[in-house]
Amino acid sequence: MSMKIYNTLTRQKEEFVPLEPGKVKMYVCGPTVYNLIHIGNARPMIVFDTVRRYMEHKGLEVNYVSNFTDVDDKIIKKAIEEGVDVETISKRYIEECKKDMAAMNVKPATTHPLATEEICGMLDMIGTLIEKGHAYVAADGTVYFRTRSFKEYGKLSHKNLDDLQGGNRSLLVSGEDQKEDALDFVLWKPKKEGEPYWESPWCEGRPGWHIECSVMSRKYLGEEIDIHAGGEDLVFPHHENEIAQSEAANGKTFARYWMHNAFLNIDNRKMSKSLGNFFTVRDISEKYDLQVLRFFMLSAHYRSPLNFSDQLMEAAKNGYERIVTSVDNLKFLMSNAPDAEMTEAERALAAEAEGFVGRFDEAMDDDFNTADALSVIFELVKFINTNVGEGSTKAFLHALKEELVALSDICGLIVDKKEEMLDSDIEALIAERQAARKEKNFARADEIRDELLKKGILLEDTREGVKWKRA
Ligand code: AMP
Ligand code: ZN
């Protein structure tokens, strides 16, 4: 069966056909880095990492790009509050975000571009849009996109331009009174006192939010890509504006499939700091292994709203532990099992067990139905628990364990817990990391930190040196 994806653009499930056979170009809008990521941000990270893993399991090569928005009003505000520069804030929270990603077993993207490092490309695309008449410079130097010049505006969010004009007063943002039309949006804006800024042909200033994704996607993946993804709040205006910018500048279809995850709520209410129901991923890690959070996120279809509660997290914990226990049991049985070949009966059972892989794939092929895919894993656990025992051969136990671990791994769930690391091994790795840093081999230093994180060891760089703890 072929893979089907629900495309927000067409509002239907479509067969996935990549632009280039065997390869997938995928862009996922990443977080704005001014704080630790919250569990809402974790949903797209986990969901689209699972999409990527499944595609890789199907033999596709995925070029996965996810940005960090590292200049924005919220980051500037935080920098002012702390009396530090914007880069200090963004660098700090990118580091912290990467730690959370590793602990949730979210693979690093092929490329994680930063908005501040792509200004040149933004100036270039804005220049093209002005040249083509899709953008204009206002008297104060602000560059606006001329929304009505892009005839297909609204095709993603299924909004009609005239309804938008009439119904949305919030489009008339203060300070943007030099627009030709209330629907126009900012591509470049003049600097304000104390803000970071870059030279440009129009004014010293900084980019609007939407332009970075159009530019980074083109630079790292090309003018046409397969999948563009993010949370459903990004459909309008962010993704609608990205389409307008990219398609007006490049004259080509921007992305073929648009995927959006539904929101995560807490106790059936919108997550918000002011309501006091707001959790960072780090908060959750104090109470649960983040694999439990991952399991929880995958227990619902990504397009269904997901409610977070203690009760559901406890259920996720039990579910996850059931798989881990089954793997532990297989390992225990293997340590005492005879080294013989599989018996006739075992061979038949092993063949039957392979059927679970087909059913798992069927669920995932249907727009990544992870809820059903997890059910198949549970059926496999049940099958294993009823069919293995002290008389089972090592070969049989091994085959079942490999299958259970492989399916869990496609979901990014680590169920084959390695033996706990000894303190001396941890300290040896920390020393190696320090040495790598001294030699400016940051890639190796990061690799060691991630390796330790995967084993549940958190590192903290303090003035007194590196401290570590078990998560
Ligand atoms: P932001 O940093 O606000 O740009 O968000 C980064 C990503 O997290 C975007 O894809 C958002 O759509 C997504 N996101 C933010 N809040 C939630 C939430 N409560 N549930 C699901 N996704 C969210
Ligand atoms: Zn984006």
mmCIF file of C-alpha atoms in Angstrom, residues 125-253:
data_model
loop_
_atom_site.group_PDB
_atom_site.id
_atom_site.type_symbol
_atom_site.label_atom_id
_atom_site.label_comp_id
_atom_site.label_asym_id
_atom_site.label_seq_id
_atom_site.Cartn_x
_atom_site.Cartn_y
_atom_site.Cartn_z
ATOM 1 C CA MET A 125 14.276 37.422 -1.982
ATOM 2 C CA ILE A 126 12.777 40.722 -0.831
ATOM 3 C CA GLY A 127 14.642 42.460 -3.674
ATOM 4 C CA THR A 128 13.166 40.027 -6.193
ATOM 5 C CA LEU A 129 9.672 40.567 -4.814
ATOM 6 C CA ILE A 130 10.054 44.357 -5.160
ATOM 7 C CA GLU A 131 11.374 43.955 -8.702
ATOM 8 C CA LYS A 132 8.429 41.794 -9.669
ATOM 9 C CA GLY A 133 5.921 44.230 -8.206
ATOM 10 C CA HIS A 134 4.894 41.905 -5.364
ATOM 11 C CA ALA A 135 6.377 44.177 -2.694
ATOM 12 C CA TYR A 136 6.908 47.878 -2.116
ATOM 13 C CA VAL A 137 8.874 50.189 0.148
ATOM 14 C CA ALA A 138 6.887 52.576 2.345
ATOM 15 C CA ALA A 139 8.141 56.067 3.215
ATOM 16 C CA ASP A 140 9.601 54.911 6.559
ATOM 17 C CA GLY A 141 11.630 52.158 4.846
ATOM 18 C CA THR A 142 9.315 49.271 5.766
ATOM 19 C CA VAL A 143 8.944 46.745 2.948
ATOM 20 C CA TYR A 144 5.482 45.216 2.608
ATOM 21 C CA PHE A 145 4.281 42.265 0.568
ATOM 22 C CA ARG A 146 1.472 43.365 -1.740
ATOM 23 C CA THR A 147 -0.949 40.603 -0.814
ATOM 24 C CA ARG A 148 -3.503 41.223 -3.559
ATOM 25 C CA SER A 149 -0.789 40.843 -6.183
ATOM 26 C CA PHE A 150 -0.651 37.134 -5.398
ATOM 27 C CA LYS A 151 -3.861 35.843 -6.877
ATOM 28 C CA GLU A 152 -3.856 32.548 -5.015
ATOM 29 C CA TYR A 153 -3.555 34.122 -1.568
ATOM 30 C CA GLY A 154 -5.780 32.203 0.832
ATOM 31 C CA LYS A 155 -5.490 28.834 -0.915
ATOM 32 C CA LEU A 156 -3.970 27.076 2.085
ATOM 33 C CA SER A 157 -6.193 28.461 4.828
ATOM 34 C CA HIS A 158 -9.199 28.463 2.467
ATOM 35 C CA LYS A 159 -9.821 32.109 3.225
ATOM 36 C CA ASN A 160 -11.227 34.608 0.840
ATOM 37 C CA LEU A 161 -9.393 37.934 0.510
ATOM 38 C CA ASP A 162 -12.515 40.047 0.804
ATOM 39 C CA ASP A 163 -13.677 38.254 3.956
ATOM 40 C CA LEU A 164 -10.258 38.824 5.442
ATOM 41 C CA GLN A 165 -10.371 42.496 4.592
ATOM 42 C CA GLY A 166 -13.804 43.010 6.082
ATOM 43 C CA GLY A 167 -13.578 40.766 9.106
ATOM 44 C CA ASN A 168 -10.119 41.128 10.511
ATOM 45 C CA ARG A 169 -9.427 44.443 12.169
ATOM 46 C CA SER A 170 -6.310 43.077 13.803
ATOM 47 C CA LEU A 171 -4.648 43.251 10.397
ATOM 48 C CA LEU A 172 -4.403 46.994 10.936
ATOM 49 C CA VAL A 173 -1.404 46.811 13.227
ATOM 50 C CA SER A 174 -0.297 50.061 14.826
ATOM 51 C CA GLY A 175 2.880 51.429 13.282
ATOM 52 C CA GLU A 176 1.974 49.844 9.978
ATOM 53 C CA ASP A 177 -0.166 52.713 8.787
ATOM 54 C CA GLN A 178 1.815 53.242 5.611
ATOM 55 C CA LYS A 179 0.479 50.080 4.029
ATOM 56 C CA GLU A 180 -1.289 50.311 0.697
ATOM 57 C CA ASP A 181 -3.752 47.717 1.900
ATOM 58 C CA ALA A 182 -4.620 46.285 5.318
ATOM 59 C CA LEU A 183 -3.878 42.775 4.016
ATOM 60 C CA ASP A 184 -0.238 43.564 3.199
ATOM 61 C CA PHE A 185 2.340 42.123 5.557
ATOM 62 C CA VAL A 186 5.854 43.071 6.586
ATOM 63 C CA LEU A 187 8.945 41.667 4.879
ATOM 64 C CA TRP A 188 11.463 44.106 6.363
ATOM 65 C CA LYS A 189 11.050 46.734 9.088
ATOM 66 C CA PRO A 190 13.124 49.664 10.358
ATOM 67 C CA LYS A 191 15.176 49.199 13.521
ATOM 68 C CA LYS A 192 14.026 50.526 16.845
ATOM 69 C CA GLU A 193 16.303 51.897 19.544
ATOM 70 C CA GLY A 194 18.346 49.142 21.183
ATOM 71 C CA GLU A 195 17.284 46.398 18.761
ATOM 72 C CA PRO A 196 19.597 44.316 16.599
ATOM 73 C CA TYR A 197 19.605 45.467 12.983
ATOM 74 C CA TRP A 198 21.171 44.822 9.591
ATOM 75 C CA GLU A 199 21.984 47.089 6.665
ATOM 76 C CA SER A 200 19.623 46.825 3.716
ATOM 77 C CA PRO A 201 18.858 48.835 0.555
ATOM 78 C CA TRP A 202 15.677 50.122 2.227
ATOM 79 C CA CYS A 203 16.597 50.939 5.826
ATOM 80 C CA GLU A 204 18.664 49.619 8.704
ATOM 81 C CA GLY A 205 16.340 47.070 10.192
ATOM 82 C CA ARG A 206 15.337 43.459 10.597
ATOM 83 C CA PRO A 207 13.185 40.922 8.759
ATOM 84 C CA GLY A 208 9.512 40.216 9.317
ATOM 85 C CA TRP A 209 8.837 36.733 10.650
ATOM 86 C CA HIS A 210 7.555 34.940 7.547
ATOM 87 C CA ILE A 211 10.395 35.605 5.126
ATOM 88 C CA GLU A 212 12.957 33.436 6.951
ATOM 89 C CA CYS A 213 11.192 30.141 6.215
ATOM 90 C CA SER A 214 10.736 30.910 2.503
ATOM 91 C CA VAL A 215 14.434 31.727 2.257
ATOM 92 C CA MET A 216 15.811 28.838 4.316
ATOM 93 C CA SER A 217 13.573 26.319 2.610
ATOM 94 C CA ARG A 218 14.815 27.479 -0.812
ATOM 95 C CA LYS A 219 18.434 27.556 0.253
ATOM 96 C CA TYR A 220 18.611 24.131 1.868
ATOM 97 C CA LEU A 221 15.962 22.212 -0.087
ATOM 98 C CA GLY A 222 15.372 24.050 -3.362
ATOM 99 C CA GLU A 223 12.510 26.087 -4.826
ATOM 100 C CA GLU A 224 10.076 23.172 -4.751
ATOM 101 C CA ILE A 225 9.829 20.856 -1.783
ATOM 102 C CA ASP A 226 7.760 17.827 -0.839
ATOM 103 C CA ILE A 227 6.491 18.544 2.668
ATOM 104 C CA HIS A 228 6.122 21.678 4.745
ATOM 105 C CA ALA A 229 4.894 21.185 8.294
ATOM 106 C CA GLY A 230 4.108 22.833 11.608
ATOM 107 C CA GLY A 231 1.386 23.331 14.192
ATOM 108 C CA GLU A 232 -2.115 24.254 13.000
ATOM 109 C CA ASP A 233 -1.792 27.806 14.336
ATOM 110 C CA LEU A 234 0.769 28.391 11.593
ATOM 111 C CA VAL A 235 -1.655 27.777 8.699
ATOM 112 C CA PHE A 236 -2.700 31.399 8.816
ATOM 113 C CA PRO A 237 -1.030 33.771 8.444
ATOM 114 C CA HIS A 238 2.469 32.240 8.612
ATOM 115 C CA HIS A 239 2.221 29.480 6.024
ATOM 116 C CA GLU A 240 -0.169 31.404 3.811
ATOM 117 C CA ASN A 241 2.384 34.223 3.720
ATOM 118 C CA GLU A 242 5.263 31.827 3.103
ATOM 119 C CA ILE A 243 3.424 30.465 0.049
ATOM 120 C CA ALA A 244 2.776 33.969 -1.248
ATOM 121 C CA GLN A 245 6.435 35.003 -0.829
ATOM 122 C CA SER A 246 7.960 31.829 -2.267
ATOM 123 C CA GLU A 247 5.606 31.325 -5.177
ATOM 124 C CA ALA A 248 5.641 35.015 -6.135
ATOM 125 C CA ALA A 249 9.464 35.104 -6.000
ATOM 126 C CA ASN A 250 10.253 31.714 -7.581
ATOM 127 C CA GLY A 251 7.300 31.278 -9.929
ATOM 128 C CA LYS A 252 6.972 27.648 -8.800
ATOM 129 C CA THR A 253 4.781 25.643 -6.440
#
